[in-house]
C-alpha cells in the first residue's frame, strides 16, 4: 500500500510529534499509577505531571494560574460540564453561531427540553463570513444575551471567528461566554487574560497535538461557579457524600488519565519550543497554497471567508457533479488520501453554506507539506478528467 | 532509589502486561485517527479495533453480543451514565451495600437532591461479612426495591459480594440492577447471561489490566432504555440535534480514545491467553499468603470476611498505635512500598468496619509475588520493633 496522505487533522492531528508518543509510553511505563489518591512517591510523581501540565496550559492561554485548568476526558465532556453546570433558572437568551459543533448544539437542544430559554443565531454573511452587525445590534437590545457560545475556529470552514468583535457586541448585558477552542489552542495565539471569556474549552488531541483522553476547561469566570456534573470519587474527603465545594477536584471525579496527560505535557512543551506563531505561519502558508491550487480548478466550489487572514488549516469544498461522500471515497480508494465528507458534526453549517449534502473537508497540520497538497490536487484533477 | 514494591493495584493495576504498552503505542502511531467519523482506510481500521474490543469484552462476560458494550472514558462516567439515564419518576426505593464506592454513593446522593427516593442498605454482618437476610427479607416486602446498586468486589476489603444471593432476594419486585465490576471483571469469572443484571460497569485500567481512558457499561437490560447523558457529536446524522435513538452511539458522544481501546484490546487478549482462573488462582494464593503472614502479627487488625473463598486481592488492616496514613507514609518513605491509606472513596465502609480513621490497603495483582509480600511483612515488623 502506498503511503497514506492524511488530511483529516481537524478530526484529530495525526501523526503527533515524536516526543508525544515517546514520553507518553515512557511515563506510563514508569509512573502509570493513580494520581491524587495516595501519598507514595510514584503517585506524587504522577500528580506532579498533572500540576505541571495545568501550569503549562494556563501559561499558553495567558491566565497563568494552574488552578483555572479543569481536566476532562474529552472536549465534549468539557462542554457538557460547562453547560450542565450553569444555573438555567437565570438564562433566557442564548446566542450561538451557525458554526457550532454538536457538542454545543445538541447539548443546548437537550437542555432546551428541560429549561425555558431561546436560542438565537449570531448571523454571518454567507458571502463574506462577516458578522451581520446591523441586524444584530437591535436584537441584542431586545433579547439581551445571558449566554453566548461560540467557536473560535470553525471545524468545517477554518474560519477564525471575530471573537473580540462578538465579545464587544454582546457585552451590553455581560453574558456568560463559552468559547469552543477545540480547533484553535496551540495554533493561534490566545490571551484569555485580555478577553472577557468565562470558559474556554480545549481538546488535547487536536491543535494541541496531544493524545485522545485529555481535554478540559479554562475556568476564567469571575461571575459563575459551575455546579458539579460528573459525580464520584475524588480521592479526598471520601466520607463526604458531596463533591468538593471548591477547586478543580469538584469537576474531576474519577481517575486521572495520567498517560494522556503526560502526552499532552510533551505536546505543549513541543508547541512552546516550536512556537505557536511558527506553527501558525507554516500551516497558514500551506493553507494558502492549497486554496490557490483549488481555486485554479473550475469545477470546485470553495467555502471561504472573504478576509483570508481569518482562515487557517481547514478548507472545505464541493465538486460539480459529485457528492462530498463520493469525492472522499474516491480519494481514499484510488489515491490513499484521507479526507472527511459530510456535515462534520456541525448541524447548521450546511444551511449557512447552502449545501444539503455536506462538504469535502481537507484539514492540515504542522506535519503536512506541499507535496501532500500536490498529490491531492493531482488526484482531484484526475477524478475530473475521468 | 531501591525498586518500588507497588501494592496499590486496586487503584490501578501497575505494571500492565508488556503487550498492552507495546500494542497501545504501536496502534496509536499507525492508526491514531478519529474512528467512526470517516470512511477512509485508517479510520476503518480504528473502527475495527473498537468493534473487536467490544466483541472480546462481550465474550469475556458471557453476553456474546458486541452491541451490548458501551464505552465511556471512566467507570465513574459509566456509573453516572447509568444512574442519570434512569427514569427517576419510577424509582422510590434504592438498595445499596455499605461497600459502595463514591461513584455510586455520591451520584445517588446528588440525585436524591432532585428526585424523591429513599436509599436503603443491604446490611452485612461486620463479623462475618455475611448478608443479614433475616432483617432484609421483611424490609424488601415493605420497601420494594426499584433499583439495586452493588459492588461485585469491595475495593476496600476484597470481599466478593454474594451477588447471586442478593439478586435472588431482591427479585421480589424485579428491580433494575447495577453491578459495579470495577474490581472484578478479568479477575473472577462472570457470566452475565446467567445473572439477572441490567447494567454491569467495568473499568479498563483495573482488573482488566488495560490503560486509563477506557471503561464502560455492559448493557444487558431488557426492561430499561437509558436516556442519553453526555451529549454531542457522534459522527453520524450530524444535522439531527437529537442523539441517535438507538445503538451504543447514543451513549458515546465525542471522539473515541482509540489508543486506550487498543490497550484494552491487548489486555483482554492477554487475559484470554493467561486465563481468568489462572490469574485468579495466582492472586488468591498470594492473597492467602499475605493474610497468613499478617495474622501472625499480633498488633495488626485485619478486616476480612469469614468465608475466605469470598476474598481476593485486597487486604485491609490497621496497626495498633498507628493511623493508617502513618503506616502508609512510613512504608513509602523508608521501604519504597506503595500502599494506600484512608477511606478509599468508599464512604460507608469505615462505619461498617467501625474505624473512623480509615484502613491501610494492600492490593495485589498478577504481577506481584511472594517476595513483595515478604518485603512488606518485614517492613511492618521493623516498624513495630522500632
XYZ file of C-alpha atoms in Angstrom, chain A residues 1 4 6 8 11-14 16 18 21-22 24-25 28-34 37-42 44 73-74 76-77 80 84 101-103 105-107 109-110 113 205-206 210-213 228-244 253-259 332-333 336-341 343-348, chain B residues 1 4 6 8 11-14 16 18 21-22 24-25 28-34 37-42 44 73-74 76-77 80 84 101-103 105-107 109-110 113 205-206 210-213 228-244 253-259 332-333 336-341 343-348:
174
model
C 0.000 0.000 0.000
C -1.349 7.463 3.172
C -3.626 12.128 5.995
C -8.194 14.918 8.392
C -10.791 15.303 13.426
C -7.547 14.653 15.232
C -3.990 15.705 14.457
C -2.006 12.753 13.138
C 1.761 13.559 16.813
C 7.560 12.083 18.191
C 4.470 9.084 21.661
C 7.791 8.580 23.414
C 3.542 9.029 26.911
C 4.817 5.457 26.668
C 3.050 5.342 31.633
C 5.557 2.515 31.955
C 7.342 4.222 34.841
C 4.644 6.186 36.667
C 1.342 4.702 35.487
C -0.375 4.876 38.842
C -3.476 6.581 40.161
C -5.225 9.419 45.722
C -2.168 8.398 47.641
C 0.912 9.858 49.215
C 3.546 7.471 47.908
C 6.337 8.626 45.616
C 5.025 7.187 42.363
C 3.242 12.100 43.800
C -11.623 13.174 29.205
C -12.913 14.967 26.095
C -17.455 17.134 24.526
C -17.498 16.333 28.228
C -21.336 19.313 28.808
C -24.964 21.444 32.614
C -20.333 21.839 16.719
C -22.864 19.336 18.033
C -21.041 19.298 21.364
C -25.685 22.470 19.526
C -27.014 19.106 20.709
C -26.310 19.858 24.359
C -31.045 21.350 22.301
C -31.121 18.696 25.021
C -36.276 20.298 26.611
C -5.863 15.719 20.625
C -6.451 18.423 18.017
C -1.664 15.684 22.365
C -3.440 12.333 22.549
C -7.097 11.381 22.925
C -8.287 11.184 26.517
C -20.764 19.594 39.515
C -21.723 17.393 36.556
C -19.968 14.037 36.751
C -20.084 12.856 40.342
C -17.863 10.299 42.043
C -14.663 9.649 43.907
C -12.037 12.370 44.133
C -9.513 10.616 46.338
C -10.266 13.164 49.037
C -12.746 13.634 51.855
C -14.166 10.212 50.966
C -16.800 10.056 53.683
C -18.391 13.291 52.471
C -21.180 12.475 50.032
C -20.947 15.885 48.398
C -18.365 16.700 45.783
C -15.629 19.095 46.967
C -14.326 12.861 39.595
C -12.701 9.542 38.802
C -9.147 8.503 37.969
C -6.893 10.847 36.033
C -5.775 9.575 32.654
C -2.142 10.063 33.528
C -0.891 8.671 30.267
C -9.320 7.145 -0.244
C -9.829 4.172 -2.557
C -4.846 6.756 -0.345
C -5.788 10.271 0.651
C -7.753 10.607 3.897
C -10.247 13.463 3.969
C -13.673 13.662 5.545
C -17.017 14.356 3.875
C -21.591 17.689 7.857
C -18.723 17.203 10.310
C -20.900 17.253 13.427
C -21.784 20.896 12.714
C -25.558 20.894 12.259
C -26.066 24.430 10.965
C 16.414 4.503 44.784
C 9.418 0.211 44.386
C 3.761 -1.435 44.186
C -1.920 -0.330 45.165
C -6.343 1.962 42.429
C -4.956 0.837 39.091
C -3.073 -2.280 38.102
C 0.593 -1.489 37.578
C 0.415 -3.674 32.706
C 4.049 -5.786 28.206
C 2.211 -0.912 26.363
C 3.562 -2.192 23.072
C -1.073 0.739 22.500
C 1.989 2.656 21.317
C -1.597 4.819 18.113
C 1.441 5.529 15.965
C -0.056 3.722 12.977
C -3.802 4.220 13.278
C -4.245 7.124 15.687
C -7.136 8.712 13.842
C -10.707 9.542 14.738
C -16.408 9.555 11.615
C -14.967 8.872 8.204
C -14.864 6.198 5.583
C -11.151 6.139 4.801
C -8.982 3.101 5.465
C -7.177 4.361 8.566
C -11.984 1.957 9.294
C -13.808 7.258 29.408
C -14.042 6.033 33.018
C -17.236 6.834 37.133
C -18.720 8.220 33.926
C -23.126 8.392 36.057
C -28.585 9.730 35.238
C -17.707 3.421 46.029
C -18.392 7.149 45.778
C -19.041 6.726 42.055
C -22.754 6.767 46.642
C -22.125 10.393 45.686
C -24.076 10.112 42.450
C -26.707 11.447 46.937
C -26.578 14.068 44.196
C -31.454 16.308 45.892
C -7.448 0.059 33.982
C -8.061 -2.165 36.991
C -5.834 -2.120 30.332
C -4.944 1.582 30.438
C -6.737 4.607 31.862
C -9.208 6.216 29.474
C -28.552 9.973 26.967
C -26.251 11.665 29.460
C -23.272 13.204 27.712
C -24.495 14.911 24.559
C -22.525 15.850 21.477
C -21.216 14.770 18.110
C -21.396 11.121 17.096
C -20.004 11.397 13.584
C -23.417 10.427 12.269
C -26.657 12.153 11.332
C -24.957 15.452 12.129
C -27.851 17.742 11.245
C -30.122 15.970 13.726
C -29.995 17.807 17.037
C -31.078 14.726 18.955
C -28.670 11.997 19.922
C -29.122 8.729 17.984
C -20.693 11.248 22.167
C -17.278 12.627 21.295
C -14.107 11.096 19.912
C -13.171 7.539 20.800
C -9.949 7.154 22.756
C -8.572 4.726 20.221
C -5.247 4.370 21.974
C 6.663 4.612 51.312
C 9.377 6.733 52.895
C 9.632 2.161 48.991
C 6.397 0.238 49.366
C 3.310 1.818 47.774
C 0.060 1.166 49.603
C -2.919 3.392 50.127
C -4.450 4.581 53.386
C -11.283 5.603 53.166
C -10.571 4.712 49.550
C -13.544 6.624 48.121
C -15.897 4.237 49.895
C -17.890 6.445 52.259
C -19.683 3.783 54.314
